[in-house]
mmCIF file of C-alpha atoms in Angstrom:
data_model
loop_
_atom_site.group_PDB
_atom_site.id
_atom_site.type_symbol
_atom_site.label_atom_id
_atom_site.label_comp_id
_atom_site.label_asym_id
_atom_site.label_seq_id
_atom_site.Cartn_x
_atom_site.Cartn_y
_atom_site.Cartn_z
ATOM 1 C CA MET A 290 116.095 68.590 -56.067
ATOM 2 C CA ALA A 291 118.552 71.466 -56.516
ATOM 3 C CA GLY A 292 121.319 69.312 -55.038
ATOM 4 C CA GLN A 293 120.968 66.568 -57.630
ATOM 5 C CA GLY A 294 123.597 66.499 -60.336
ATOM 6 C CA THR A 295 123.080 66.464 -64.079
ATOM 7 C CA PRO A 296 125.336 65.238 -66.878
ATOM 8 C CA ALA A 297 126.436 68.872 -67.317
ATOM 9 C CA THR A 298 127.433 69.323 -63.669
ATOM 10 C CA ALA A 299 129.094 65.896 -63.656
ATOM 11 C CA LEU A 300 131.204 66.900 -66.675
ATOM 12 C CA LEU A 301 132.302 70.127 -64.978
ATOM 13 C CA ALA A 302 133.190 68.285 -61.766
ATOM 14 C CA LYS A 303 135.111 65.592 -63.652
ATOM 15 C CA ARG A 304 137.117 68.192 -65.570
ATOM 16 C CA LYS A 305 137.592 70.301 -62.404
ATOM 17 C CA ILE A 306 136.134 73.392 -64.120
ATOM 18 C CA MET A 307 135.266 76.267 -61.802
ATOM 19 C CA HIS A 308 131.515 76.837 -61.869
ATOM 20 C CA SER A 309 128.534 77.482 -59.642
ATOM 21 C CA THR A 310 124.919 76.380 -59.831
ATOM 22 C CA HIS A 311 121.965 78.686 -59.392
ATOM 23 C CA PRO A 312 118.428 77.403 -58.833
ATOM 24 C CA TYR A 313 115.450 79.499 -59.939
ATOM 25 C CA ASP A 314 111.691 79.148 -60.138
ATOM 26 C CA VAL A 315 110.186 80.216 -63.462
ATOM 27 C CA SER A 316 107.510 78.365 -65.423
ATOM 28 C CA PRO A 317 109.039 76.959 -68.648
ATOM 29 C CA ASP A 318 105.876 78.038 -70.473
ATOM 30 C CA ALA A 319 106.124 81.683 -69.375
ATOM 31 C CA PRO A 320 106.500 84.285 -72.124
ATOM 32 C CA ASN A 321 109.987 85.854 -72.102
ATOM 33 C CA TYR A 322 111.285 82.831 -70.177
ATOM 34 C CA GLY A 323 114.940 83.807 -70.519
ATOM 35 C CA ALA A 324 114.391 87.353 -69.266
ATOM 36 C CA LEU A 325 112.443 85.981 -66.301
ATOM 37 C CA VAL A 326 115.281 83.564 -65.506
ATOM 38 C CA ALA A 327 117.783 86.446 -65.581
ATOM 39 C CA ALA A 328 115.534 88.489 -63.274
ATOM 40 C CA ALA A 329 115.120 85.533 -60.902
ATOM 41 C CA LEU A 330 118.904 85.141 -60.765
ATOM 42 C CA GLY A 331 119.445 88.895 -60.378
ATOM 43 C CA VAL A 332 121.861 89.105 -63.314
ATOM 44 C CA PRO A 333 121.829 91.154 -66.518
ATOM 45 C CA PRO A 334 119.933 89.244 -69.217
ATOM 46 C CA ASP A 335 122.800 89.570 -71.712
ATOM 47 C CA ARG A 336 124.806 87.171 -69.486
ATOM 48 C CA VAL A 337 122.146 84.433 -69.595
ATOM 49 C CA PHE A 338 122.369 82.203 -72.662
ATOM 50 C CA LYS A 339 119.883 79.738 -74.127
ATOM 51 C CA SER A 340 120.817 76.547 -75.951
ATOM 52 C CA LEU A 341 118.862 75.988 -79.144
ATOM 53 C CA VAL A 342 119.085 72.780 -81.142
ATOM 54 C CA THR A 343 118.981 73.423 -84.866
ATOM 55 C CA GLU A 344 119.401 71.537 -88.111
ATOM 56 C CA VAL A 345 122.039 72.838 -90.490
ATOM 57 C CA ASP A 346 121.973 71.128 -93.875
ATOM 58 C CA GLY A 347 120.306 68.114 -92.250
ATOM 59 C CA GLY A 348 122.702 67.738 -89.287
ATOM 60 C CA LEU A 349 122.034 68.841 -85.719
ATOM 61 C CA THR A 350 123.914 71.846 -84.323
ATOM 62 C CA VAL A 351 123.583 73.638 -80.983
ATOM 63 C CA ALA A 352 123.391 77.428 -80.987
ATOM 64 C CA VAL A 353 124.107 79.224 -77.698
ATOM 65 C CA VAL A 354 122.723 82.763 -77.772
ATOM 66 C CA PRO A 355 121.783 85.430 -75.212
ATOM 67 C CA VAL A 356 118.205 85.285 -73.973
ATOM 68 C CA THR A 357 117.930 88.973 -74.911
ATOM 69 C CA GLY A 358 117.797 88.208 -78.628
ATOM 70 C CA GLU A 359 116.911 85.700 -81.276
ATOM 71 C CA LEU A 360 119.031 83.279 -83.243
ATOM 72 C CA ASP A 361 120.066 84.455 -86.716
ATOM 73 C CA LEU A 362 119.694 81.194 -88.647
ATOM 74 C CA LYS A 363 121.604 82.492 -91.690
ATOM 75 C CA ALA A 364 124.544 83.543 -89.512
ATOM 76 C CA LEU A 365 124.500 80.155 -87.769
ATOM 77 C CA ALA A 366 124.585 78.282 -91.074
ATOM 78 C CA ALA A 367 127.480 80.459 -92.262
ATOM 79 C CA ALA A 368 129.384 79.893 -88.992
ATOM 80 C CA VAL A 369 129.460 76.137 -89.589
ATOM 81 C CA GLY A 370 129.946 76.302 -93.343
ATOM 82 C CA GLY A 371 126.357 75.352 -94.116
ATOM 83 C CA LYS A 372 123.749 76.752 -96.423
ATOM 84 C CA ARG A 373 120.467 76.462 -94.525
ATOM 85 C CA ALA A 374 119.542 76.293 -90.850
ATOM 86 C CA THR A 375 116.172 75.636 -89.215
ATOM 87 C CA MET A 376 115.064 74.962 -85.672
ATOM 88 C CA ALA A 377 115.095 71.238 -84.856
ATOM 89 C CA ASP A 378 111.899 69.487 -83.861
ATOM 90 C CA ARG A 379 111.475 69.468 -80.079
ATOM 91 C CA SER A 380 111.416 65.655 -79.824
ATOM 92 C CA VAL A 381 114.553 65.389 -81.990
ATOM 93 C CA ALA A 382 116.331 67.953 -79.798
ATOM 94 C CA GLU A 383 115.331 66.186 -76.587
ATOM 95 C CA ARG A 384 116.310 62.747 -77.899
ATOM 96 C CA ALA A 385 119.721 63.914 -79.187
ATOM 97 C CA THR A 386 120.670 65.885 -76.074
ATOM 98 C CA GLY A 387 119.061 63.791 -73.347
ATOM 99 C CA TYR A 388 117.529 66.948 -71.894
ATOM 100 C CA VAL A 389 114.006 68.407 -71.962
ATOM 101 C CA ARG A 390 113.018 71.745 -73.517
ATOM 102 C CA GLY A 391 113.688 74.516 -71.046
ATOM 103 C CA GLY A 392 116.559 72.480 -69.595
ATOM 104 C CA ILE A 393 118.787 71.765 -72.590
ATOM 105 C CA SER A 394 122.386 72.385 -71.611
ATOM 106 C CA PRO A 395 125.195 72.825 -74.114
ATOM 107 C CA LEU A 396 127.250 70.581 -71.794
ATOM 108 C CA GLY A 397 126.975 66.865 -71.087
ATOM 109 C CA GLN A 398 124.643 66.053 -73.949
ATOM 110 C CA ARG A 399 123.816 62.444 -74.789
ATOM 111 C CA LYS A 400 125.230 62.934 -78.276
ATOM 112 C CA ARG A 401 127.937 65.566 -78.611
ATOM 113 C CA LEU A 402 126.711 68.002 -81.225
ATOM 114 C CA PRO A 403 128.597 70.714 -83.100
ATOM 115 C CA THR A 404 128.149 73.935 -81.140
ATOM 116 C CA VAL A 405 128.306 77.638 -81.965
ATOM 117 C CA VAL A 406 128.450 80.139 -79.101
ATOM 118 C CA ASP A 407 127.489 83.725 -79.846
ATOM 119 C CA ALA A 408 130.629 85.865 -79.786
ATOM 120 C CA SER A 409 129.052 88.219 -77.215
ATOM 121 C CA ALA A 410 129.631 85.556 -74.541
ATOM 122 C CA LEU A 411 133.327 86.440 -74.626
ATOM 123 C CA ASP A 412 132.468 89.987 -73.474
ATOM 124 C CA HIS A 413 131.672 88.684 -69.965
ATOM 125 C CA PRO A 414 133.841 87.162 -67.227
ATOM 126 C CA THR A 415 131.152 84.517 -66.667
ATOM 127 C CA VAL A 416 127.938 83.493 -68.383
ATOM 128 C CA TYR A 417 124.914 81.447 -67.354
ATOM 129 C CA VAL A 418 123.637 78.411 -69.267
ATOM 130 C CA SER A 419 121.222 75.655 -68.393
ATOM 131 C CA ALA A 420 122.626 73.069 -66.013
ATOM 132 C CA GLY A 421 120.600 70.367 -67.710
ATOM 133 C CA ARG A 422 117.238 70.639 -66.070
ATOM 134 C CA ARG A 423 114.545 73.246 -65.667
ATOM 135 C CA GLY A 424 115.120 75.450 -62.671
ATOM 136 C CA LEU A 425 118.917 75.237 -62.562
ATOM 137 C CA GLN A 426 121.550 77.383 -64.275
ATOM 138 C CA LEU A 427 125.331 77.032 -64.399
ATOM 139 C CA GLN A 428 127.678 79.987 -64.132
ATOM 140 C CA LEU A 429 131.063 79.490 -65.767
ATOM 141 C CA ALA A 430 133.696 81.299 -67.788
ATOM 142 C CA PRO A 431 132.730 81.579 -71.465
ATOM 143 C CA THR A 432 136.188 80.322 -72.443
ATOM 144 C CA ASP A 433 135.504 77.121 -70.475
ATOM 145 C CA LEU A 434 132.106 76.763 -72.173
ATOM 146 C CA VAL A 435 133.729 77.110 -75.602
ATOM 147 C CA ALA A 436 136.542 74.686 -74.750
ATOM 148 C CA LEU A 437 134.271 72.001 -73.259
ATOM 149 C CA THR A 438 131.896 72.039 -76.238
ATOM 150 C CA ASP A 439 134.618 72.475 -78.891
ATOM 151 C CA ALA A 440 132.496 75.402 -80.010
ATOM 152 C CA VAL A 441 133.013 77.911 -82.736
ATOM 153 C CA THR A 442 132.312 81.498 -81.686
ATOM 154 C CA ALA A 443 130.525 83.777 -84.130
ATOM 155 C CA PRO A 444 127.986 86.606 -84.093
ATOM 156 C CA ILE A 445 124.833 84.455 -84.416
ATOM 157 C CA ALA A 446 122.385 86.481 -82.308
ATOM 158 C CA ALA A 447 119.948 88.982 -83.763
ATOM 159 C CA ASP A 448 118.295 91.668 -81.633
#
């Protein structure tokens, strides 16, 4: 299963973006999922980022934040020029992205959504994001992540 591609890995291969994939085994229902993924990969948790689908003023937006913190919804709304942000319904997020919860990648989504990457990603030479399915992470340069998603970077994570 780990050798099977995803839309995210296909996009990276097509664009010839340097990356690596990293399988892991953590239950998606485990508390502190992101911290457990970081531990399973043997990397600092501030380098592992989660992709959260939100609604900002009625439109979907992806927020990419470190697993060590929470999303600051007010900061996210401000980053995209909106007034109010909420978490999107799980089924809406899955339908829009083509991925399941616990495996939503910011890359290769069914419908390309506006994306905001927490500015802390730029502090690292590489970061880890979901490869598009549970149990598989991508490692890539944060600048490539921002470029491929046409993301805005802003401080959107809260401790």
